[in-house]
Coordinates of C-alpha atoms and ligand atoms in Angstrom, one line a residue:
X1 CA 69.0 140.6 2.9
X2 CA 68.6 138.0 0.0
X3 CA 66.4 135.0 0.5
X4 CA 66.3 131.5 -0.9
X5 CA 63.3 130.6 -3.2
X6 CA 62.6 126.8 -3.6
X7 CA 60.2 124.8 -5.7
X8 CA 60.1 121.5 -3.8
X9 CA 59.5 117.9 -4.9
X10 CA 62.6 117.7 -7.1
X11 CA 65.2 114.6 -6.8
X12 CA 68.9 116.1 -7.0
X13 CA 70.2 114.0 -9.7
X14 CA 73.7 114.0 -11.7
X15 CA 77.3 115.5 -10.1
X16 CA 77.8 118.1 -7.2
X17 CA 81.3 119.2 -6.6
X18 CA 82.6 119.7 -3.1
X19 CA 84.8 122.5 -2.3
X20 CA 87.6 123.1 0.0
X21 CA 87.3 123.0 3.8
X22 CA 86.5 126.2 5.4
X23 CA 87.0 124.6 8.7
X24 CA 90.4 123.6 7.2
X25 CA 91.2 126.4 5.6
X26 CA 90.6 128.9 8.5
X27 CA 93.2 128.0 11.1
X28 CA 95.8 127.3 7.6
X29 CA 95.2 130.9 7.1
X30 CA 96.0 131.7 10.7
X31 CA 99.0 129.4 10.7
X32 CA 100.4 132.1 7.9
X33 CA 101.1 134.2 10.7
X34 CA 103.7 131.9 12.2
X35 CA 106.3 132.6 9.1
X36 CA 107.9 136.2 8.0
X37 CA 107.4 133.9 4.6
X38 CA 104.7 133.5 2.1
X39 CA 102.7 130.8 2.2
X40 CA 100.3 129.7 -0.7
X41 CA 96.9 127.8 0.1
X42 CA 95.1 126.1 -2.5
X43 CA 91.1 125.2 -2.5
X44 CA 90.0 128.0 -0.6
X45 CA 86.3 128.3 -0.5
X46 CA 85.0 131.5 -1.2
X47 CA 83.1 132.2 1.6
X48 CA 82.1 134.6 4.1
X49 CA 84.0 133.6 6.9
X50 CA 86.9 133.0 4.8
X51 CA 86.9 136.9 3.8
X52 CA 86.8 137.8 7.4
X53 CA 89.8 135.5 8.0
X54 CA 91.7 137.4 5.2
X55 CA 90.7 140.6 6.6
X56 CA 92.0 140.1 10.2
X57 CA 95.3 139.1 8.6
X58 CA 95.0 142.2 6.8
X59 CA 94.8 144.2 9.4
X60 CA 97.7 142.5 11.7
X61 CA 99.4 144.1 8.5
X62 CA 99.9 140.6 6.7
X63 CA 99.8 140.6 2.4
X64 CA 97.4 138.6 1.3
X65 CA 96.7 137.8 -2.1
X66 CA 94.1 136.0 -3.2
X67 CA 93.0 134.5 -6.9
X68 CA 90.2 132.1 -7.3
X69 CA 90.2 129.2 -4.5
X70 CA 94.4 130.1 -4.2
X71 CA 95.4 132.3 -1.4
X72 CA 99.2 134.0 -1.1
X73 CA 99.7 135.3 2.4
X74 CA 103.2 136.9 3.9
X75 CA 103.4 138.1 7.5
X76 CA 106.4 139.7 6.9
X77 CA 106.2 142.4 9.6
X78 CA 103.1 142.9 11.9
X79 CA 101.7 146.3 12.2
X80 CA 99.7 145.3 15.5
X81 CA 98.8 142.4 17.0
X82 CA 94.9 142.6 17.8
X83 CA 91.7 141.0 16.2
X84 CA 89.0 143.7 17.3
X85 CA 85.7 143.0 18.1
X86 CA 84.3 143.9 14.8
X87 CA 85.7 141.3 13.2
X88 CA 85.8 138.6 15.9
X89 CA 81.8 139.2 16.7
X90 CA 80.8 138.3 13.2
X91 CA 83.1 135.0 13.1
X92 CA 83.9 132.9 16.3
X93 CA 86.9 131.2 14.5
X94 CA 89.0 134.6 14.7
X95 CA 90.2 133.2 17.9
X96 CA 92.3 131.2 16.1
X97 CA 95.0 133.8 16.2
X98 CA 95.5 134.1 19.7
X99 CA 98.1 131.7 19.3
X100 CA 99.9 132.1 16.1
X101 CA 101.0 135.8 17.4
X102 CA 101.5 134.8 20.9
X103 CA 104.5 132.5 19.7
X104 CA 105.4 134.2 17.0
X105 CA 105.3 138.3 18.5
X106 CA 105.2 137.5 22.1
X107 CA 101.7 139.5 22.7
X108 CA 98.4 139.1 21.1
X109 CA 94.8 140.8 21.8
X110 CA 91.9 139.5 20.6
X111 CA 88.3 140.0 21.7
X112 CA 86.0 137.5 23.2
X113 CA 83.9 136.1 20.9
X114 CA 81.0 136.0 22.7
X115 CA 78.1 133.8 22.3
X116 CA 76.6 132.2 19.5
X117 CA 73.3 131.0 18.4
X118 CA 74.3 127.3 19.0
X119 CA 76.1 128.6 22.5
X120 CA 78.3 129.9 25.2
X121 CA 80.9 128.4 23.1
X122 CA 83.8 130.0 25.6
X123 CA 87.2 129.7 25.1
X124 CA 88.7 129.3 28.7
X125 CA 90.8 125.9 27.5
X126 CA 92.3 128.0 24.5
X127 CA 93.4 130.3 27.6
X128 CA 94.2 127.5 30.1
X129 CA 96.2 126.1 27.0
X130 CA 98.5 129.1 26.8
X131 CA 98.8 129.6 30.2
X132 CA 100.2 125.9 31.0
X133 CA 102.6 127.3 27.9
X134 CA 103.8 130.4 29.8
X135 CA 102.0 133.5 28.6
X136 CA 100.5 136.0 30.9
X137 CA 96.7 136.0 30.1
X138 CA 94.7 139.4 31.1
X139 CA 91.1 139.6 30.5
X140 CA 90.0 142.9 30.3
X141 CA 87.2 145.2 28.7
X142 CA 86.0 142.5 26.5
X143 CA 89.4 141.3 25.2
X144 CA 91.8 138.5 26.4
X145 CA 95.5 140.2 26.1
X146 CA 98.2 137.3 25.8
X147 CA 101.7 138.5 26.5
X148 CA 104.7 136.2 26.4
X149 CA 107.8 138.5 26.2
X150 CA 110.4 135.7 26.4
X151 CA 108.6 133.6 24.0
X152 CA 106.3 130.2 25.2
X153 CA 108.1 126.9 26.5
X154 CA 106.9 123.7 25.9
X155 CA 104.6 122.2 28.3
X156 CA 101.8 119.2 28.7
X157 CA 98.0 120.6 28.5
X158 CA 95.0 118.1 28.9
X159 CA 91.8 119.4 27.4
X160 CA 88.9 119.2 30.0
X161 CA 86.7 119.1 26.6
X162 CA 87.5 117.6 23.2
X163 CA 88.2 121.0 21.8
X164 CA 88.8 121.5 17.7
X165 CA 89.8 125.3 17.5
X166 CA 90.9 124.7 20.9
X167 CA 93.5 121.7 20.0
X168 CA 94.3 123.9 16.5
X169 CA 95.5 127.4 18.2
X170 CA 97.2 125.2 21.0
X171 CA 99.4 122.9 18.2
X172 CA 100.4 126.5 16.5
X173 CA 101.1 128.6 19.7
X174 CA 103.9 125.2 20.7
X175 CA 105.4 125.1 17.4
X176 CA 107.4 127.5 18.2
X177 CA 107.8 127.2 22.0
X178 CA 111.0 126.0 23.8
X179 CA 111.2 122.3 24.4
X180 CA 108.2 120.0 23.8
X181 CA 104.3 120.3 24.6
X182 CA 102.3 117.4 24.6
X183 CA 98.6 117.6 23.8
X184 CA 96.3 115.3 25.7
X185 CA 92.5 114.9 24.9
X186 CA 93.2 116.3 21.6
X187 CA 90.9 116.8 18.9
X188 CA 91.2 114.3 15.9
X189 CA 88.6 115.9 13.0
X190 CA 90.5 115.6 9.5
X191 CA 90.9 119.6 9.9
X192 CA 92.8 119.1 12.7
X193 CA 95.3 116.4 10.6
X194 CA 95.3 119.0 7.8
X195 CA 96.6 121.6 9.9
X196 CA 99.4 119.7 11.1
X197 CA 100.2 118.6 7.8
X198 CA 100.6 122.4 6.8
X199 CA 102.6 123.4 9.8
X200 CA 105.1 120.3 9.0
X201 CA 105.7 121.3 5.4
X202 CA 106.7 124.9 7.0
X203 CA 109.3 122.9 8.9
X204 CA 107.6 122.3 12.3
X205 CA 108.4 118.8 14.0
X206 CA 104.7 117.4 15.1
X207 CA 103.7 113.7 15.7
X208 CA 99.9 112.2 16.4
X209 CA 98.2 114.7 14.8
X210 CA 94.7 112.7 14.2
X211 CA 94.8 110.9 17.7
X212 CA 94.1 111.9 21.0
X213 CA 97.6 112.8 22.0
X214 CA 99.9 115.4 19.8
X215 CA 103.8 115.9 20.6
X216 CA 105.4 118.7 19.3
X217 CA 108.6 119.6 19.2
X218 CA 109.5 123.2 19.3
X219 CA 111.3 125.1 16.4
X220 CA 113.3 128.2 16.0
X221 CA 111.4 129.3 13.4
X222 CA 109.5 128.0 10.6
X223 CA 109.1 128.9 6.6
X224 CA 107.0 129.1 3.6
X225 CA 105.3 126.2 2.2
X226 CA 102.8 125.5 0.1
X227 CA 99.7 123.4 0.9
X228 CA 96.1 122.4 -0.3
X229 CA 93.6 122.1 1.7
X230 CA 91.2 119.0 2.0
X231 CA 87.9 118.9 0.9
X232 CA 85.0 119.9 3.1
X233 CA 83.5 116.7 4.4
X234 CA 80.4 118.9 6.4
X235 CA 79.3 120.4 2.4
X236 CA 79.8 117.0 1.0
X237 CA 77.5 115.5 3.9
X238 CA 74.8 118.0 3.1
X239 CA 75.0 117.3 -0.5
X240 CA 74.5 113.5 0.1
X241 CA 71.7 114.0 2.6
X242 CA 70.3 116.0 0.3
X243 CA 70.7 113.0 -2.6
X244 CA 68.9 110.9 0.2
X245 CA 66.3 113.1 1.3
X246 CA 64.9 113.7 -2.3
X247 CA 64.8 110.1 -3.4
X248 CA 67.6 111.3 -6.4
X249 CA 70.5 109.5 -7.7
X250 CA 73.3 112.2 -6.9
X251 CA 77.2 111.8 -7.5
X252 CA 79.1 114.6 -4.8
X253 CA 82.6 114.3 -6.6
X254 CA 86.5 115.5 -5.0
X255 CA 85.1 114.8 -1.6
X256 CA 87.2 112.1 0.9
X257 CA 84.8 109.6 1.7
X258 CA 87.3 108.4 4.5
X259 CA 86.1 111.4 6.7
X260 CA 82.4 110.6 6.0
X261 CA 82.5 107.6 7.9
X262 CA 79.7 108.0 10.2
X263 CA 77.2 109.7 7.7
X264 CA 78.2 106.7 5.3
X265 CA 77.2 104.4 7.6
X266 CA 73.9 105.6 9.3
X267 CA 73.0 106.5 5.5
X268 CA 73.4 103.0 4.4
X269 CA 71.2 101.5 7.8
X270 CA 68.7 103.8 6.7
X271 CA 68.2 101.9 3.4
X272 CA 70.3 104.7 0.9
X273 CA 72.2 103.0 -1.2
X274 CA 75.8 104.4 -0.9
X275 CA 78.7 103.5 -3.1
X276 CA 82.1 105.1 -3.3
X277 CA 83.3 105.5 -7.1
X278 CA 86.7 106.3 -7.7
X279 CA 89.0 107.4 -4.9
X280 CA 87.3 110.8 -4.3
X281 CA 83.6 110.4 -5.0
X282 CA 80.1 108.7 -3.0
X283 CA 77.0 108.4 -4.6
X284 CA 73.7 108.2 -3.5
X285 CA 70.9 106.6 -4.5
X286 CA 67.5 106.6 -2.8
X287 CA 66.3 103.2 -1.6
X288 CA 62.7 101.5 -1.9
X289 CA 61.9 103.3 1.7
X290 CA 63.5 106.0 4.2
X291 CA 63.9 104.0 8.2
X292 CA 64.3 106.4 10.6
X293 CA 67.7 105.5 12.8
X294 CA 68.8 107.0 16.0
X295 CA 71.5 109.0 15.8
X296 CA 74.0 110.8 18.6
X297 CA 76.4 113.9 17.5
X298 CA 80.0 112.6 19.0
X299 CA 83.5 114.4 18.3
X300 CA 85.3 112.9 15.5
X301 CA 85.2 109.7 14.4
X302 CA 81.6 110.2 15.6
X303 CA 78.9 111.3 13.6
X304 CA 79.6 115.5 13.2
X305 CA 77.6 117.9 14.9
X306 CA 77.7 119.7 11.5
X307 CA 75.6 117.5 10.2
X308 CA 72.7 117.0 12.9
X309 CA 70.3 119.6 11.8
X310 CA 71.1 118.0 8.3
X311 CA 69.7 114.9 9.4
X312 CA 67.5 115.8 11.5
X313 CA 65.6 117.0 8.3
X314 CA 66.0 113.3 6.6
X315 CA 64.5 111.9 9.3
X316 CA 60.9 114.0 9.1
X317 CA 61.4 111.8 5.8
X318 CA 62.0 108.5 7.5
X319 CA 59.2 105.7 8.3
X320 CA 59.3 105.4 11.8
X321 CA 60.3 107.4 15.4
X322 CA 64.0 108.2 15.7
X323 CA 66.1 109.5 18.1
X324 CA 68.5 112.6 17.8
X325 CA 70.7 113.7 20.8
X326 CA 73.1 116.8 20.8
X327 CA 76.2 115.8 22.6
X328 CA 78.4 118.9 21.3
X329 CA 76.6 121.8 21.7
X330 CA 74.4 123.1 24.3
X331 CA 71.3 124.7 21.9
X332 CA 71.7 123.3 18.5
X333 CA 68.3 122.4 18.0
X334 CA 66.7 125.7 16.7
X335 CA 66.0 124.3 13.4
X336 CA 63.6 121.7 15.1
X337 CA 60.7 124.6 14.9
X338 CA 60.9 126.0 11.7
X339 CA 60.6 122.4 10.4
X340 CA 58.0 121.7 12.2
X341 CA 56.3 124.8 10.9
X342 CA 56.7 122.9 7.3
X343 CA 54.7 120.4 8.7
X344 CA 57.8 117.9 10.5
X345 CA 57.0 116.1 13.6
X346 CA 59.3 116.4 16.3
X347 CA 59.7 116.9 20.2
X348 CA 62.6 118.4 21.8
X349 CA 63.4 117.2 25.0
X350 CA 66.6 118.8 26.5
X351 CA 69.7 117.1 24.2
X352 CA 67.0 114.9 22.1
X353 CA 65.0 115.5 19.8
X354 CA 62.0 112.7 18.6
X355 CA 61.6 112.9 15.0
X356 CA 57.6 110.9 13.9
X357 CA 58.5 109.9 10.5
X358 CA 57.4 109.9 7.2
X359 CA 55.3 113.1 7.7
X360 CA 54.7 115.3 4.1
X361 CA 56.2 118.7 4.5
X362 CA 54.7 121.5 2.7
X363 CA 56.6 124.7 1.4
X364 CA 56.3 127.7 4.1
X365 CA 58.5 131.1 5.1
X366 CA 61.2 129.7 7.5
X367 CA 64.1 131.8 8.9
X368 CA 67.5 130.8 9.1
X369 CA 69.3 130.6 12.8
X370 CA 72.7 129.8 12.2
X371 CA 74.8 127.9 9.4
X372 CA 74.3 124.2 9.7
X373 CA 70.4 125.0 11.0
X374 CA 69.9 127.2 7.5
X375 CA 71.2 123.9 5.1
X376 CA 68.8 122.1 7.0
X377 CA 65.7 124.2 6.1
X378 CA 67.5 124.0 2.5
X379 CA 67.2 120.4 2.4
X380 CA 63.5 120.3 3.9
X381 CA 62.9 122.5 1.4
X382 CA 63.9 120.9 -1.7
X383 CA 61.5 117.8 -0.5
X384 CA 59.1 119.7 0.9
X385 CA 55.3 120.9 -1.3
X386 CA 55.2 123.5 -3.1
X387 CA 57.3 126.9 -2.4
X388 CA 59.6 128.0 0.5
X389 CA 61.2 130.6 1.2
X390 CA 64.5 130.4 3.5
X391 CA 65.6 134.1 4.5
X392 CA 68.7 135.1 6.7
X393 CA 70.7 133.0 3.7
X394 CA 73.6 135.1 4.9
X395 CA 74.3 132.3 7.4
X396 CA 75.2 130.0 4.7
X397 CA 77.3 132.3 2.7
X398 CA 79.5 132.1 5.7
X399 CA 80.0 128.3 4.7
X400 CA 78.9 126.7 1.7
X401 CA 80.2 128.0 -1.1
X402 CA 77.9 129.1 -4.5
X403 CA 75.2 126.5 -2.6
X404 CA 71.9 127.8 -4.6
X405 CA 74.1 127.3 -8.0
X406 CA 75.6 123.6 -7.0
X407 CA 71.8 122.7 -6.1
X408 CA 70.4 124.5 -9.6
X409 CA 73.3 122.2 -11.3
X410 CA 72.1 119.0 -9.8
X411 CA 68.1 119.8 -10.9
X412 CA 66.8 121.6 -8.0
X413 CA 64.6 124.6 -8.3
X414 CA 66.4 127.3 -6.2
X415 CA 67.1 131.1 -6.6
X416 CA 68.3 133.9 -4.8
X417 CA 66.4 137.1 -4.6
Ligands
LIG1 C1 84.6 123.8 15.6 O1 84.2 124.8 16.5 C2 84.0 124.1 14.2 N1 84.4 125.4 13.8 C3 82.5 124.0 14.4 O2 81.9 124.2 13.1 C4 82.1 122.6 14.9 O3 80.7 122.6 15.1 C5 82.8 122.3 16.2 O4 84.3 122.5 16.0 C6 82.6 120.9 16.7 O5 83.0 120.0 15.7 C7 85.6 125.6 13.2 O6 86.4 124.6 13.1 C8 86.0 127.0 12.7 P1 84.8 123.1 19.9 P2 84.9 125.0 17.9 O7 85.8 124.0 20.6 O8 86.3 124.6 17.8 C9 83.2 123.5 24.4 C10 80.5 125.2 11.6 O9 79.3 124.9 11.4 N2 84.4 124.3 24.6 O10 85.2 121.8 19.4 O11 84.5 126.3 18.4 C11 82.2 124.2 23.4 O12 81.4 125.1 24.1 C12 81.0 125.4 13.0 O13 81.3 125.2 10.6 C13 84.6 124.8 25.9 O14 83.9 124.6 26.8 O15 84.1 123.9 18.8 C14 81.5 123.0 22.8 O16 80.4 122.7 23.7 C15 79.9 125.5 14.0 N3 85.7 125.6 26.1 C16 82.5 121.9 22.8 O17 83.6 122.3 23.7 C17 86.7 125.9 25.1 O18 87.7 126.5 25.4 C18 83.2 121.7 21.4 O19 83.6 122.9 20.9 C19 86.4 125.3 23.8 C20 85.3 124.6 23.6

């Protein structure tokens, strides 16, 4: 199981590039399955949960070719329509599917995906979704079984929940369905946008994608298209962080500073000086001091949940208390203990967590507990005294892409062993 190595104490300095979004690019993959025509993705990251993606498409009996960040897939014919639990356990976002082959073969099966280390995370409004859009919904033996033999009809679904996979496999399931669905309480992340932008180019008619309510207008069928997908705004926010958090003067270049927004902001009231340069870059530079700022995870426009253990880490850097509160998910705050084992102060108390800033955090063996929660101890890390070692770095292969080389590139002292 490789671990992370880092010499702390080193300000990231010079470029970092961001890649593509994997949160972008994993329901575009899943959209592949709504055409019998190929469909070419460009900016892929190559990451774990990416190569699960292209395996469940695989095994639906899907081509997919893949070279560097571009990805050819054609679901010409399927050879069955199920995402087993071995796949779905080890990524969440295979749910994603459910629709896609509902509308496009009539019947789907794909397994629960069970908890996660952040929570329940349950699906029922993907399932409510389909429902309200005419398939027959079975839940049995671990898997939900979606069977809609004279195809789905167009219908309106409000989401109890801001929901982003949720809103994603609800838009691809109506593009095909008879008559129009309306999607009320809809999720508006970029990823969300970029999705509809795909399905668009493959000839589905969708308005409002971005706001809270999504029309779409059902098609026949749709084609091929080619698409790139946008940069991955959750990396770029852990790069800049990262700028901040070692007092370095860091450029993250091809990002879209338009989705960072709320990082941007609360950056800039925390005394880092931020500037965009050209249309696709933000630097960082580290101010005279660090203030610590309260700060509340909210669905998009609001500052991303993605991002919280991020800054939670900043703020052990920060003078002063600050607050963080966890509005998204129900137990995102395991990275709160093995910072404090570096020497952070901070109290967890239900959703919030009190960060006592600046406290001097000294290198120690911390364990990664999930994605966002293992860039986190990254960060602390590379500010942090003397050595660390991160293990369970598996959890970041699944999103950031070639992380320990992009930080080596920008001056810090990381390796993989
Ligand atoms: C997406 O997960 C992202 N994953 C997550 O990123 C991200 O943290 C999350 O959105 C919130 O922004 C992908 O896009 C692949 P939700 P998703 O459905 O769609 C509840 C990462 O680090 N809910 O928006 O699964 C749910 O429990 C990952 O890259 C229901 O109750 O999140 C949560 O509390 C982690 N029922 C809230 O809604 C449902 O049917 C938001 O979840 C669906 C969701």
């Amino acid at each position: 199981m490789d671990r992370f190595l880092i010499e702390g104490g080193v300000p990231l300095n010079g470029e970092i590039q961001t890649s593509g979004a994997k949160n972008a690019a994993l329901p575009a993959l899943a959209a592949c399955l709504l055409t019998p025509e190929p469909v070419t993705l460009h900016r892929i990251p190559r990451v774990k949960d990416i190569a699960t993606m292209t395996s469940l498409l695989r095994a639906v009996g899907a081509k997919v070719d893949m070279d560097g960040g571009t990805v050819r897939v054609e679901a010409k014919e399927f050879v069955k329509t199920e995402a087993p639990y071995e796949l779905v356990k080890t990524m969440r976002a295979s749910s994603l599917v459910l629709g896609p082959m509902a509308a496009r073969c009539g019947t789907a099966r794909v397994s629960m995906p069970g908890g996660c280390a952040i929570g329940a995370r349950p699906i029922n409004l993907h399932i409510l979704g389909l429902e309200q859009l005419g398939a027959q919904i079975a839940q049995t033996h671990g898997y939900i079984e979606a069977s809609a033999p004279d195809g789905l009809r167009g219908a309106t679904v409000h989401f109890d929940r801001i929901t982003v996979t949720g809103t994603e496999d609800l838009m691809m399931a109506a593009v095909l369905a008879r008559g129009e669905t309306i999607l009320q309480n809809a999720a508006r992340e970029p990823e969300v946008t970029d999705l509809a932008h795909l399905l668009i180019r493959m000839g589905a008619r969708i308005e409002g994608a971005g706001s809270s309510t999504i029309r779409i207008e059902g098609v026949e069928s749709l084609h091929g298209a080619e698409h790139t997908i946008i940069p991955d705004r959750i990396e770029a926010g852990t790069f800049l962080i990262g700028g901040a958090i070692t007092g370095g003067n860091l450029l993250v270049t091809q990002c879209n500073p338009e989705h960072l927004g709320a990082l941007i902001a609360k950056l800039k009231l925390c005394g880092v000086a931020v500037s965009e340069e050209a249309s696709n870059a933000v630097r960082v530079k580290a101010g005279v001091a660090l203030r610590a700022c309260d700060m509340i995870t909210e669905e998009y426009p609001g500052f991303p949940t993605d991002l919280q253990a991020q800054y939670m880490a900043l703020m052990t850097q920060a003078d002063g208390i600050s607050m963080v509160t966890e509005t998204i998910f129900e137990n995102r705050f395991m990275h709160a203990p093995e910072l404090m084992r570096m020497g952070a102060s901070i109290r967890i108390e239900g959703r919030q967590a009190i960060v006592a800033g600046p406290r001097e955090l000294t290198g120690a063996q911390v364990m990664s507990s999930d994605l966002r929660a293992s860039a986190s101890l990254v960060l602390a890390a590379l500010v942090a005294k003397g050595q660390t070692t991160v293990d369970r770095v598996y959890h970041m292969d699944r999103g950031y892409e070639r992380i320990e080389q992009k930080l080596a590139g920008a001056g810090a002292r990381v390796t993989r062993v």
